């Protein structure tokens, strides 16, 4: 009985090798190895039943469009720049080489000729990101595995290297002269040479210890009551958010297995925040609003319709020196910098998440944040190496460079295709990339089993009643993410009601476009920004809504003033004229990364940096983690543990899971890790790697 129960091994395919995909592989390996060392009651025991068990996962294959970084370090490929300037270098990012028009992981960096490392996508990690921090600091008992090191935010990892001129001056005993202080702090640019938050406050030249005292007092004076209101809301949200880690680690109780991100947010009391715009949330907190600093103002603002003479509506901050509007300044600038969306586009939850790091310790991974994916896959195999599973010549967790174009399900498995090449059959397929960017056809064989060549669209978002052929094809093409494939959904002549309904907006809306431009040998044109010669430059220039419309950028960061190394985020590719106006005519473009449709045209965009949150309007229509349950679709019984009719004795039927469903409400590195943990937990339970107390008690009759 034991041999029969544990003889079958499962094959899992993970599509996407970014944070969500690589972390999913690590968590599944842990569940598998832990299953090997525990008995049916979940206890660690060394009885014969436990020792005779094999790990249940035969293979975990991570498919990605980019090769492992170790294979691409010595290769050179042209950047994704679409600029026409001749002074553009050819570098490889951590995602290169990759196929044309595929952007790869949004956690990506570039290493320049002098060894400087520049983040192209997600750049900053917050100390409260427990899953990411745990992945960085996880070390084997013998200490042999690599441990990632923290570095300062915006550090290039090459700060110690001096320029040749400085080295020569030191060798000759000359004093190194600096014409002005190094860049420091930040400013919020309002366009037309105006600043909402000046980059050089009065205390900028004070000693460090004195600055640490005066800076918080400065912001407290500037934003006063709003400062406390927003921080109070953030502290409450963080306290609720931190509950997720205990919930994810709890495998004993049914209520901790979340079928969807919505269930998770509701369990933490945060779902209401994701269903309103950030502006509405700030209104509810009673925060002041200066509409003269905003663009595209909705005239139906509630407080403007109240009595004009009330204290709530009177903008007394305008008449007190040093006062500012927290909403229009810091809050708006941070959301534009992080998500390239304004406060009407952001939902309340993601708005608070964007602001959380302001008051905490921040860091990046020394050498590039992309190493998080590498370490996750290394640790995945290390889990098996340190377990008592049967030794295999081939690693259980593998990463392969393939573009998955089609997934076809039948009653027993799912077959993956890369164009015409079959990549094999799998029991579980996990999509770890935004579905609207994946360009994958998800199909299923005819449920009647009479003709396997007849394929239907896989019902990823539930099923609808049978329709005639014309209506069915029209609905499919309206909801299809790739109308150029020429796929036709065949009508079921047997009258079965198993046709896919349309996907919700969270799975079809394009992601927000962001362009990362890295330049060297640049000289920031101070006069362009209304700064005087000799003024202390800000290390980071954030922008207001109006500042973005004037300059086209959302952030400018000075990474190294000595090297003229700077980075910008923008909505469109910066042309030569704009770059020359900002960086001077001698700048060199090191790399341009286009996340999404950088030209702002109407052509189909398969990339993008962050989801379009639409002010929380679609929060109730997000996708579940389990997109397709083959056991239920093929009438083999219900193998979905979240259903009341779940059959714990049945493992029949393939399944498709979707990690990035969690991004419909919030997007960040840690959020991807949480999605990976959530899906891994669901898959592990489905395959019998973990069990709730109720599962372990099922089938045991009392005497």
PDB file of N, CA, C and O in Angstrom, residues 184-186 201-204 208-222 227:
ATOM      1  N   UNK A 184      22.931  65.206  -2.811  1.00  0.00           N
ATOM      2  CA  UNK A 184      22.388  64.736  -1.537  1.00  0.00           C
ATOM      3  C   UNK A 184      20.884  64.937  -1.509  1.00  0.00           C
ATOM      4  O   UNK A 184      20.367  65.929  -2.025  1.00  0.00           O
ATOM      5  N   UNK A 185      20.182  63.999  -0.898  1.00  0.00           N
ATOM      6  CA  UNK A 185      18.748  64.147  -0.687  1.00  0.00           C
ATOM      7  C   UNK A 185      17.944  64.069  -1.968  1.00  0.00           C
ATOM      8  O   UNK A 185      18.346  63.464  -2.958  1.00  0.00           O
ATOM      9  N   UNK A 186      16.804  64.698  -1.930  1.00  0.00           N
ATOM     10  CA  UNK A 186      15.916  64.677  -3.090  1.00  0.00           C
ATOM     11  C   UNK A 186      15.162  65.990  -3.179  1.00  0.00           C
ATOM     12  O   UNK A 186      15.112  66.782  -2.239  1.00  0.00           O
ATOM     13  N   UNK A 201      17.420  72.207   1.209  1.00  0.00           N
ATOM     14  CA  UNK A 201      16.877  72.875   2.399  1.00  0.00           C
ATOM     15  C   UNK A 201      18.002  73.493   3.215  1.00  0.00           C
ATOM     16  O   UNK A 201      19.184  73.222   3.003  1.00  0.00           O
ATOM     17  N   UNK A 202      17.643  74.295   4.171  1.00  0.00           N
ATOM     18  CA  UNK A 202      18.621  75.087   4.910  1.00  0.00           C
ATOM     19  C   UNK A 202      19.663  74.234   5.630  1.00  0.00           C
ATOM     20  O   UNK A 202      20.787  74.659   5.860  1.00  0.00           O
ATOM     21  N   UNK A 203      19.309  72.986   5.973  1.00  0.00           N
ATOM     22  CA  UNK A 203      20.200  72.160   6.788  1.00  0.00           C
ATOM     23  C   UNK A 203      21.117  71.269   5.943  1.00  0.00           C
ATOM     24  O   UNK A 203      21.850  70.441   6.494  1.00  0.00           O
ATOM     25  N   UNK A 204      21.104  71.449   4.624  1.00  0.00           N
ATOM     26  CA  UNK A 204      21.801  70.516   3.748  1.00  0.00           C
ATOM     27  C   UNK A 204      23.302  70.479   4.007  1.00  0.00           C
ATOM     28  O   UNK A 204      23.953  69.450   3.842  1.00  0.00           O
ATOM     29  N   UNK A 208      26.337  65.707   9.741  1.00  0.00           N
ATOM     30  CA  UNK A 208      25.421  64.589   9.540  1.00  0.00           C
ATOM     31  C   UNK A 208      24.509  64.367  10.738  1.00  0.00           C
ATOM     32  O   UNK A 208      23.303  64.144  10.592  1.00  0.00           O
ATOM     33  N   UNK A 209      25.076  64.406  11.937  1.00  0.00           N
ATOM     34  CA  UNK A 209      24.267  64.129  13.124  1.00  0.00           C
ATOM     35  C   UNK A 209      23.181  65.189  13.306  1.00  0.00           C
ATOM     36  O   UNK A 209      22.067  64.902  13.750  1.00  0.00           O
ATOM     37  N   UNK A 210      23.488  66.429  12.927  1.00  0.00           N
ATOM     38  CA  UNK A 210      22.516  67.499  13.055  1.00  0.00           C
ATOM     39  C   UNK A 210      21.440  67.392  11.976  1.00  0.00           C
ATOM     40  O   UNK A 210      20.256  67.666  12.224  1.00  0.00           O
ATOM     41  N   UNK A 211      21.851  66.968  10.786  1.00  0.00           N
ATOM     42  CA  UNK A 211      20.886  66.763   9.709  1.00  0.00           C
ATOM     43  C   UNK A 211      19.870  65.692  10.086  1.00  0.00           C
ATOM     44  O   UNK A 211      18.675  65.799   9.763  1.00  0.00           O
ATOM     45  N   UNK A 212      20.332  64.621  10.768  1.00  0.00           N
ATOM     46  CA  UNK A 212      19.430  63.536  11.146  1.00  0.00           C
ATOM     47  C   UNK A 212      18.357  64.003  12.116  1.00  0.00           C
ATOM     48  O   UNK A 212      17.295  63.387  12.223  1.00  0.00           O
ATOM     49  N   UNK A 213      18.620  65.087  12.829  1.00  0.00           N
ATOM     50  CA  UNK A 213      17.637  65.648  13.762  1.00  0.00           C
ATOM     51  C   UNK A 213      16.719  66.637  13.059  1.00  0.00           C
ATOM     52  O   UNK A 213      15.497  66.631  13.243  1.00  0.00           O
ATOM     53  N   UNK A 214      17.308  67.478  12.214  1.00  0.00           N
ATOM     54  CA  UNK A 214      16.541  68.556  11.589  1.00  0.00           C
ATOM     55  C   UNK A 214      15.644  68.071  10.451  1.00  0.00           C
ATOM     56  O   UNK A 214      14.566  68.640  10.227  1.00  0.00           O
ATOM     57  N   UNK A 215      16.065  67.048   9.751  1.00  0.00           N
ATOM     58  CA  UNK A 215      15.284  66.607   8.588  1.00  0.00           C
ATOM     59  C   UNK A 215      13.880  66.162   8.971  1.00  0.00           C
ATOM     60  O   UNK A 215      12.898  66.623   8.361  1.00  0.00           O
ATOM     61  N   UNK A 216      13.696  65.253   9.943  1.00  0.00           N
ATOM     62  CA  UNK A 216      12.319  64.888  10.307  1.00  0.00           C
ATOM     63  C   UNK A 216      11.515  66.059  10.865  1.00  0.00           C
ATOM     64  O   UNK A 216      10.299  66.138  10.644  1.00  0.00           O
ATOM     65  N   UNK A 217      12.183  66.978  11.564  1.00  0.00           N
ATOM     66  CA  UNK A 217      11.474  68.156  12.072  1.00  0.00           C
ATOM     67  C   UNK A 217      11.011  69.048  10.922  1.00  0.00           C
ATOM     68  O   UNK A 217       9.925  69.644  10.980  1.00  0.00           O
ATOM     69  N   UNK A 218      11.836  69.115   9.889  1.00  0.00           N
ATOM     70  CA  UNK A 218      11.487  69.915   8.709  1.00  0.00           C
ATOM     71  C   UNK A 218      10.216  69.374   8.049  1.00  0.00           C
ATOM     72  O   UNK A 218       9.287  70.133   7.722  1.00  0.00           O
ATOM     73  N   UNK A 219      10.158  68.054   7.848  1.00  0.00           N
ATOM     74  CA  UNK A 219       8.987  67.459   7.207  1.00  0.00           C
ATOM     75  C   UNK A 219       7.775  67.508   8.127  1.00  0.00           C
ATOM     76  O   UNK A 219       6.639  67.639   7.662  1.00  0.00           O
ATOM     77  N   UNK A 220       8.020  67.404   9.429  1.00  0.00           N
ATOM     78  CA  UNK A 220       6.914  67.502  10.365  1.00  0.00           C
ATOM     79  C   UNK A 220       6.280  68.889  10.318  1.00  0.00           C
ATOM     80  O   UNK A 220       5.053  69.036  10.352  1.00  0.00           O
ATOM     81  N   UNK A 221       7.107  69.920  10.240  1.00  0.00           N
ATOM     82  CA  UNK A 221       6.586  71.279  10.131  1.00  0.00           C
ATOM     83  C   UNK A 221       5.878  71.489   8.797  1.00  0.00           C
ATOM     84  O   UNK A 221       4.814  72.099   8.737  1.00  0.00           O
ATOM     85  N   UNK A 222       6.453  70.944   7.740  1.00  0.00           N
ATOM     86  CA  UNK A 222       5.912  71.193   6.406  1.00  0.00           C
ATOM     87  C   UNK A 222       4.546  70.525   6.217  1.00  0.00           C
ATOM     88  O   UNK A 222       3.647  71.093   5.611  1.00  0.00           O
ATOM     89  N   UNK A 227       0.916  64.606   7.998  1.00  0.00           N
ATOM     90  CA  UNK A 227       2.026  63.687   8.264  1.00  0.00           C
ATOM     91  C   UNK A 227       1.582  62.595   9.232  1.00  0.00           C
ATOM     92  O   UNK A 227       1.841  61.407   9.021  1.00  0.00           O
TER      93      UNK A 227
END
